Amino acid sequence: MARLKKLLTVMVMAGVCMAMVSTASAADKNWAKIKKSGVLIVGTSPDYPPFESVDPATNKIVGFDIDLIDAVAAELGLTTKFQAMGFDSIIIAVKNGQVNLGMSSFSVTEERKKSVDFTIPYYKNGSTVLTKADSPVKTEEDLVGKRVAAQIGSTSAEAAKKIKGCDAQIVDDANIAVMMMKNGVVQGAVLDVAIAENYAKKPEFTVFEKPLSYEETAAIVRKNSPEFLDALNKAVEKLEADGTIAKLRKKWGV
């Protein structure tokens, strides 16, 4: 019996070691494959100006997030290739390897950490409410008995659901939420603070003075890719230190 227990212990330990080696090997292969291709495939949902949106003049995806990941890729000796998709599809695309990285104003949450890994944060954000400029709705308390809209899969949607006494309508993208508010279908659109403030540059809109929440924003990558994640983090740190990120914030007004 003692010999059997010892044998089982050895077998279990061997299995653990093999699993660790296998995971590390897969992680190394993931980053090695990206470096060999020379291309960083990025999943993004281009409906969130000024972070990511389609420029109608060129039909290209532009924005703060786009410029930043272009700069990160350049630091790593890579070029970028963007794949537009629904926001709620990006995490799935990262997990199954369809894209190497998700860059779409992702707020860092414990729930998302169960599915993907985050880079170090590159921006501090939060959720707030965008309304018509002439709307009597000015605070969270004013939303009791009212309706708001927010984008599916976003932290803004979670913030919308937490507004007491308010009916949260969850829609496919942020533009739909804003259009619903503009047309009077809902009384507010719950958005990232920077996004809402960008819309509020137009005199027809305004935003709550007090945000609903505060969050940090980061890019997402497939789990168990430590070398890739470390390379990304070092690039972000360098771009923060040399002032590149500050210049991009100024350029895009975020």
CSV table of C-alpha atoms in Angstrom, one decimal:
chain,number,residue,atom,x,y,z
A,1,MET,CA,0.0,0.0,0.0
A,2,ALA,CA,2.8,2.4,0.9
A,3,ARG,CA,4.5,1.7,-2.5
A,4,LEU,CA,1.2,2.3,-4.3
A,5,LYS,CA,0.7,5.7,-2.5
A,6,LYS,CA,4.3,6.6,-3.4
A,7,LEU,CA,3.8,5.7,-7.0
A,8,LEU,CA,0.5,7.7,-7.2
A,9,THR,CA,2.3,10.7,-5.7
A,10,VAL,CA,5.1,10.5,-8.2
A,11,MET,CA,2.6,10.2,-11.1
A,12,VAL,CA,0.6,13.2,-9.8
A,13,MET,CA,3.7,15.3,-9.5
A,14,ALA,CA,4.9,14.3,-12.9
A,15,GLY,CA,1.5,15.2,-14.4
A,16,VAL,CA,1.7,18.7,-12.7
A,17,CYS,CA,5.2,19.3,-14.0
A,18,MET,CA,4.1,18.2,-17.5
A,19,ALA,CA,1.1,20.5,-17.4
A,20,MET,CA,3.3,23.4,-16.3
A,21,VAL,CA,5.8,22.8,-19.1
A,22,SER,CA,3.0,22.4,-21.6
A,23,THR,CA,1.4,25.7,-20.5
A,24,ALA,CA,4.8,27.6,-20.6
A,25,SER,CA,5.6,26.0,-24.0
A,26,ALA,CA,2.2,27.1,-25.4
A,27,ALA,CA,2.7,30.6,-24.1
A,28,ASP,CA,6.2,30.8,-25.7
A,29,LYS,CA,4.8,29.5,-29.0
A,30,ASN,CA,2.1,32.1,-28.9
A,31,TRP,CA,4.5,35.1,-28.6
A,32,ALA,CA,7.0,33.4,-31.0
A,33,LYS,CA,4.3,33.0,-33.6
A,34,ILE,CA,3.3,36.7,-33.4
A,35,LYS,CA,6.9,37.8,-33.7
A,36,LYS,CA,7.5,35.5,-36.6
A,37,SER,CA,4.5,36.8,-38.5
A,38,GLY,CA,5.5,40.4,-37.8
A,39,VAL,CA,1.8,41.3,-37.4
A,40,LEU,CA,-0.3,42.0,-34.3
A,41,ILE,CA,-3.9,41.1,-35.0
A,42,VAL,CA,-6.2,43.4,-33.0
A,43,GLY,CA,-9.9,43.0,-32.3
A,44,THR,CA,-11.8,46.2,-31.8
A,45,SER,CA,-15.4,47.6,-31.8
A,46,PRO,CA,-15.2,50.8,-33.8
A,47,ASP,CA,-18.2,52.6,-32.4
A,48,TYR,CA,-16.6,54.5,-29.5
A,49,PRO,CA,-15.2,57.8,-30.7
A,50,PRO,CA,-12.7,59.2,-29.8
A,51,PHE,CA,-11.2,55.8,-28.8
A,52,GLU,CA,-12.1,53.8,-31.8
A,53,SER,CA,-14.4,54.7,-34.7
A,54,VAL,CA,-14.5,54.5,-38.5
A,55,ASP,CA,-13.3,57.7,-40.3
A,56,PRO,CA,-16.0,58.2,-43.0
A,57,ALA,CA,-13.5,60.0,-45.3
A,58,THR,CA,-11.0,57.0,-45.4
A,59,ASN,CA,-13.1,54.1,-44.1
A,60,LYS,CA,-10.2,53.4,-41.7
A,61,ILE,CA,-10.5,52.7,-38.0
A,62,VAL,CA,-9.0,55.6,-36.0
A,63,GLY,CA,-8.8,56.9,-32.5
A,64,PHE,CA,-6.8,57.0,-29.3
A,65,ASP,CA,-6.8,53.3,-28.7
A,66,ILE,CA,-5.8,52.7,-32.3
A,67,ASP,CA,-2.9,55.1,-32.3
A,68,LEU,CA,-1.7,53.7,-29.0
A,69,ILE,CA,-1.7,50.1,-30.1
A,70,ASP,CA,0.0,51.1,-33.3
A,71,ALA,CA,2.8,52.7,-31.1
A,72,VAL,CA,3.0,49.6,-28.9
A,73,ALA,CA,3.3,47.4,-32.0
A,74,ALA,CA,6.1,49.6,-33.4
A,75,GLU,CA,8.0,49.2,-30.1
A,76,LEU,CA,7.7,45.5,-30.5
A,77,GLY,CA,8.8,45.6,-34.2
A,78,LEU,CA,5.3,44.7,-35.4
A,79,THR,CA,2.7,46.1,-37.6
A,80,THR,CA,-1.0,46.0,-36.8
A,81,LYS,CA,-4.0,44.5,-38.5
A,82,PHE,CA,-7.4,45.4,-37.2
A,83,GLN,CA,-10.5,43.3,-37.2
A,84,ALA,CA,-13.8,45.1,-36.5
A,85,MET,CA,-16.4,43.1,-34.5
A,86,GLY,CA,-19.1,43.6,-31.9
A,87,PHE,CA,-17.8,44.6,-28.5
A,88,ASP,CA,-19.2,41.5,-26.8
A,89,SER,CA,-17.4,39.3,-29.4
A,90,ILE,CA,-13.9,40.5,-28.7
A,91,ILE,CA,-13.2,38.5,-25.5
A,92,ILE,CA,-14.3,35.3,-27.4
A,93,ALA,CA,-12.1,36.2,-30.3
A,94,VAL,CA,-9.1,36.7,-28.0
A,95,LYS,CA,-9.8,33.4,-26.1
A,96,ASN,CA,-10.1,31.3,-29.3
A,97,GLY,CA,-7.0,32.9,-31.0
A,98,GLN,CA,-8.9,34.7,-33.7
A,99,VAL,CA,-7.1,37.9,-32.7
A,100,ASN,CA,-3.9,38.3,-30.7
A,101,LEU,CA,-5.2,41.2,-28.6
A,102,GLY,CA,-8.4,43.1,-27.8
A,103,MET,CA,-8.2,46.9,-27.8
A,104,SER,CA,-11.6,48.6,-27.3
A,105,SER,CA,-11.6,50.6,-24.1
A,106,PHE,CA,-11.9,47.5,-21.9
A,107,SER,CA,-12.4,48.4,-18.2
A,108,VAL,CA,-10.5,46.1,-15.9
A,109,THR,CA,-13.0,43.9,-13.9
A,110,GLU,CA,-12.7,40.8,-11.8
A,111,GLU,CA,-15.3,39.0,-14.0
A,112,ARG,CA,-13.3,39.6,-17.2
A,113,LYS,CA,-10.1,38.5,-15.5
A,114,LYS,CA,-11.6,35.0,-15.4
A,115,SER,CA,-11.6,34.9,-19.2
A,116,VAL,CA,-8.6,37.0,-20.3
A,117,ASP,CA,-5.5,38.7,-19.0
A,118,PHE,CA,-5.1,42.5,-18.9
A,119,THR,CA,-2.1,44.6,-19.7
A,120,ILE,CA,-1.2,47.3,-17.2
A,121,PRO,CA,-3.8,50.1,-17.4
A,122,TYR,CA,-3.2,52.9,-19.8
A,123,TYR,CA,-6.2,55.1,-19.0
A,124,LYS,CA,-8.5,55.9,-16.1
A,125,ASN,CA,-12.2,56.1,-17.1
A,126,GLY,CA,-15.7,55.5,-15.7
A,127,SER,CA,-19.3,55.5,-16.6
A,128,THR,CA,-21.7,58.4,-16.8
A,129,VAL,CA,-25.0,59.4,-18.4
A,130,LEU,CA,-25.4,61.4,-21.6
A,131,THR,CA,-28.7,63.3,-21.9
A,132,LYS,CA,-30.3,66.0,-24.1
A,133,ALA,CA,-29.1,69.5,-23.1
A,134,ASP,CA,-32.7,70.5,-22.3
A,135,SER,CA,-33.5,67.3,-20.3
A,136,PRO,CA,-34.7,67.7,-16.7
A,137,VAL,CA,-32.6,64.6,-15.9
A,138,LYS,CA,-29.4,65.8,-14.3
A,139,THR,CA,-28.5,63.3,-11.6
A,140,GLU,CA,-28.8,59.6,-10.9
A,141,GLU,CA,-31.8,60.3,-8.6
A,142,ASP,CA,-33.6,61.9,-11.5
A,143,LEU,CA,-33.6,58.6,-13.3
A,144,VAL,CA,-36.1,56.9,-11.0
A,145,GLY,CA,-39.0,55.7,-13.2
A,146,LYS,CA,-37.0,56.5,-16.3
A,147,ARG,CA,-35.2,54.5,-18.9
A,148,VAL,CA,-31.6,54.4,-20.1
A,149,ALA,CA,-29.7,52.5,-22.8
A,150,ALA,CA,-26.2,51.0,-22.7
A,151,GLN,CA,-24.0,48.8,-24.9
A,152,ILE,CA,-24.1,45.0,-24.3
A,153,GLY,CA,-21.0,43.6,-22.7
A,154,SER,CA,-19.7,46.9,-21.4
A,155,THR,CA,-19.1,48.1,-17.8
A,156,SER,CA,-21.5,50.9,-18.7
A,157,ALA,CA,-24.2,48.3,-19.1
A,158,GLU,CA,-23.4,47.0,-15.6
A,159,ALA,CA,-23.5,50.5,-14.3
A,160,ALA,CA,-26.9,51.1,-16.0
A,161,LYS,CA,-28.4,48.0,-14.4
A,162,LYS,CA,-27.3,49.3,-10.9
A,163,ILE,CA,-29.3,52.6,-11.2
A,164,LYS,CA,-32.1,52.2,-8.7
A,165,GLY,CA,-35.6,52.5,-10.0
A,166,CYS,CA,-34.4,52.8,-13.6
A,167,ASP,CA,-35.1,50.5,-16.6
A,168,ALA,CA,-31.9,49.7,-18.4
A,169,GLN,CA,-32.2,48.8,-22.1
A,170,ILE,CA,-29.1,46.9,-23.3
A,171,VAL,CA,-28.4,47.4,-27.0
A,172,ASP,CA,-25.8,46.2,-29.6
A,173,ASP,CA,-23.6,49.3,-29.6
A,174,ALA,CA,-23.1,52.8,-28.1
A,175,ASN,CA,-24.4,54.6,-31.2
A,176,ILE,CA,-27.7,52.9,-30.8
A,177,ALA,CA,-27.9,54.0,-27.2
A,178,VAL,CA,-27.2,57.6,-28.1
A,179,MET,CA,-29.8,57.5,-30.9
A,180,MET,CA,-32.4,56.1,-28.6
A,181,MET,CA,-31.8,58.9,-26.2
A,182,LYS,CA,-31.8,61.5,-28.9
A,183,ASN,CA,-35.2,60.2,-30.2
A,184,GLY,CA,-36.7,60.1,-26.7
A,185,VAL,CA,-37.0,56.4,-26.5
A,186,VAL,CA,-34.8,56.5,-23.4
A,187,GLN,CA,-34.0,59.5,-21.1
A,188,GLY,CA,-30.2,58.8,-21.0
A,189,ALA,CA,-27.4,56.9,-22.6
A,190,VAL,CA,-24.9,55.3,-20.2
A,191,LEU,CA,-21.4,55.6,-21.7
A,192,ASP,CA,-17.7,55.8,-20.7
A,193,VAL,CA,-17.0,59.2,-19.4
A,194,ALA,CA,-14.6,60.1,-22.2
A,195,ILE,CA,-17.1,59.0,-24.8
A,196,ALA,CA,-20.0,60.9,-23.2
A,197,GLU,CA,-17.8,64.0,-23.0
A,198,ASN,CA,-16.9,63.7,-26.6
A,199,TYR,CA,-20.6,63.6,-27.6
A,200,ALA,CA,-21.3,66.5,-25.2
A,201,LYS,CA,-19.1,68.8,-27.3
A,202,LYS,CA,-22.2,69.1,-29.4
A,203,PRO,CA,-24.6,71.7,-27.8
A,204,GLU,CA,-27.5,69.3,-28.1
A,205,PHE,CA,-26.1,67.0,-25.4
A,206,THR,CA,-24.9,67.2,-21.8
A,207,VAL,CA,-23.5,64.8,-19.2
A,208,PHE,CA,-24.0,64.2,-15.5
A,209,GLU,CA,-21.6,66.2,-13.4
A,210,LYS,CA,-21.1,63.2,-11.1
A,211,PRO,CA,-20.0,59.9,-12.9
A,212,LEU,CA,-21.7,56.6,-12.0
A,213,SER,CA,-18.4,54.8,-11.5
A,214,TYR,CA,-14.6,54.9,-12.0
A,215,GLU,CA,-12.6,52.3,-13.8
A,216,GLU,CA,-9.1,51.6,-15.3
A,217,THR,CA,-8.8,50.7,-19.0
A,218,ALA,CA,-6.4,48.2,-20.5
A,219,ALA,CA,-5.9,45.9,-23.5
A,220,ILE,CA,-6.8,42.2,-23.2
A,221,VAL,CA,-4.9,39.1,-24.3
A,222,ARG,CA,-5.3,35.3,-24.1
A,223,LYS,CA,-4.6,33.7,-20.8
A,224,ASN,CA,-1.2,32.0,-20.2
A,225,SER,CA,0.8,34.3,-22.5
A,226,PRO,CA,3.3,35.7,-20.0
A,227,GLU,CA,6.0,36.6,-22.4
A,228,PHE,CA,3.6,38.4,-24.8
A,229,LEU,CA,2.0,40.2,-21.8
A,230,ASP,CA,5.3,41.2,-20.4
A,231,ALA,CA,6.4,42.6,-23.8
A,232,LEU,CA,3.2,44.6,-24.1
A,233,ASN,CA,3.5,46.0,-20.5
A,234,LYS,CA,7.1,47.1,-21.1
A,235,ALA,CA,6.0,48.9,-24.3
A,236,VAL,CA,3.2,50.7,-22.5
A,237,GLU,CA,5.5,51.7,-19.7
A,238,LYS,CA,8.0,53.1,-22.2
A,239,LEU,CA,5.3,55.1,-24.1
A,240,GLU,CA,4.0,56.5,-20.8
A,241,ALA,CA,7.5,57.5,-19.7
A,242,ASP,CA,8.6,59.1,-22.9
A,243,GLY,CA,5.4,61.2,-23.2
A,244,THR,CA,3.9,59.4,-26.2
A,245,ILE,CA,0.7,58.5,-24.4
A,246,ALA,CA,0.3,62.0,-23.0
A,247,LYS,CA,0.6,63.4,-26.6
A,248,LEU,CA,-2.1,60.9,-27.8
A,249,ARG,CA,-4.4,61.9,-25.0
A,250,LYS,CA,-4.0,65.6,-26.0
A,251,LYS,CA,-4.5,64.7,-29.7
A,252,TRP,CA,-7.8,62.9,-29.1
A,253,GLY,CA,-9.0,65.0,-26.2
A,254,VAL,CA,-9.2,62.2,-23.7
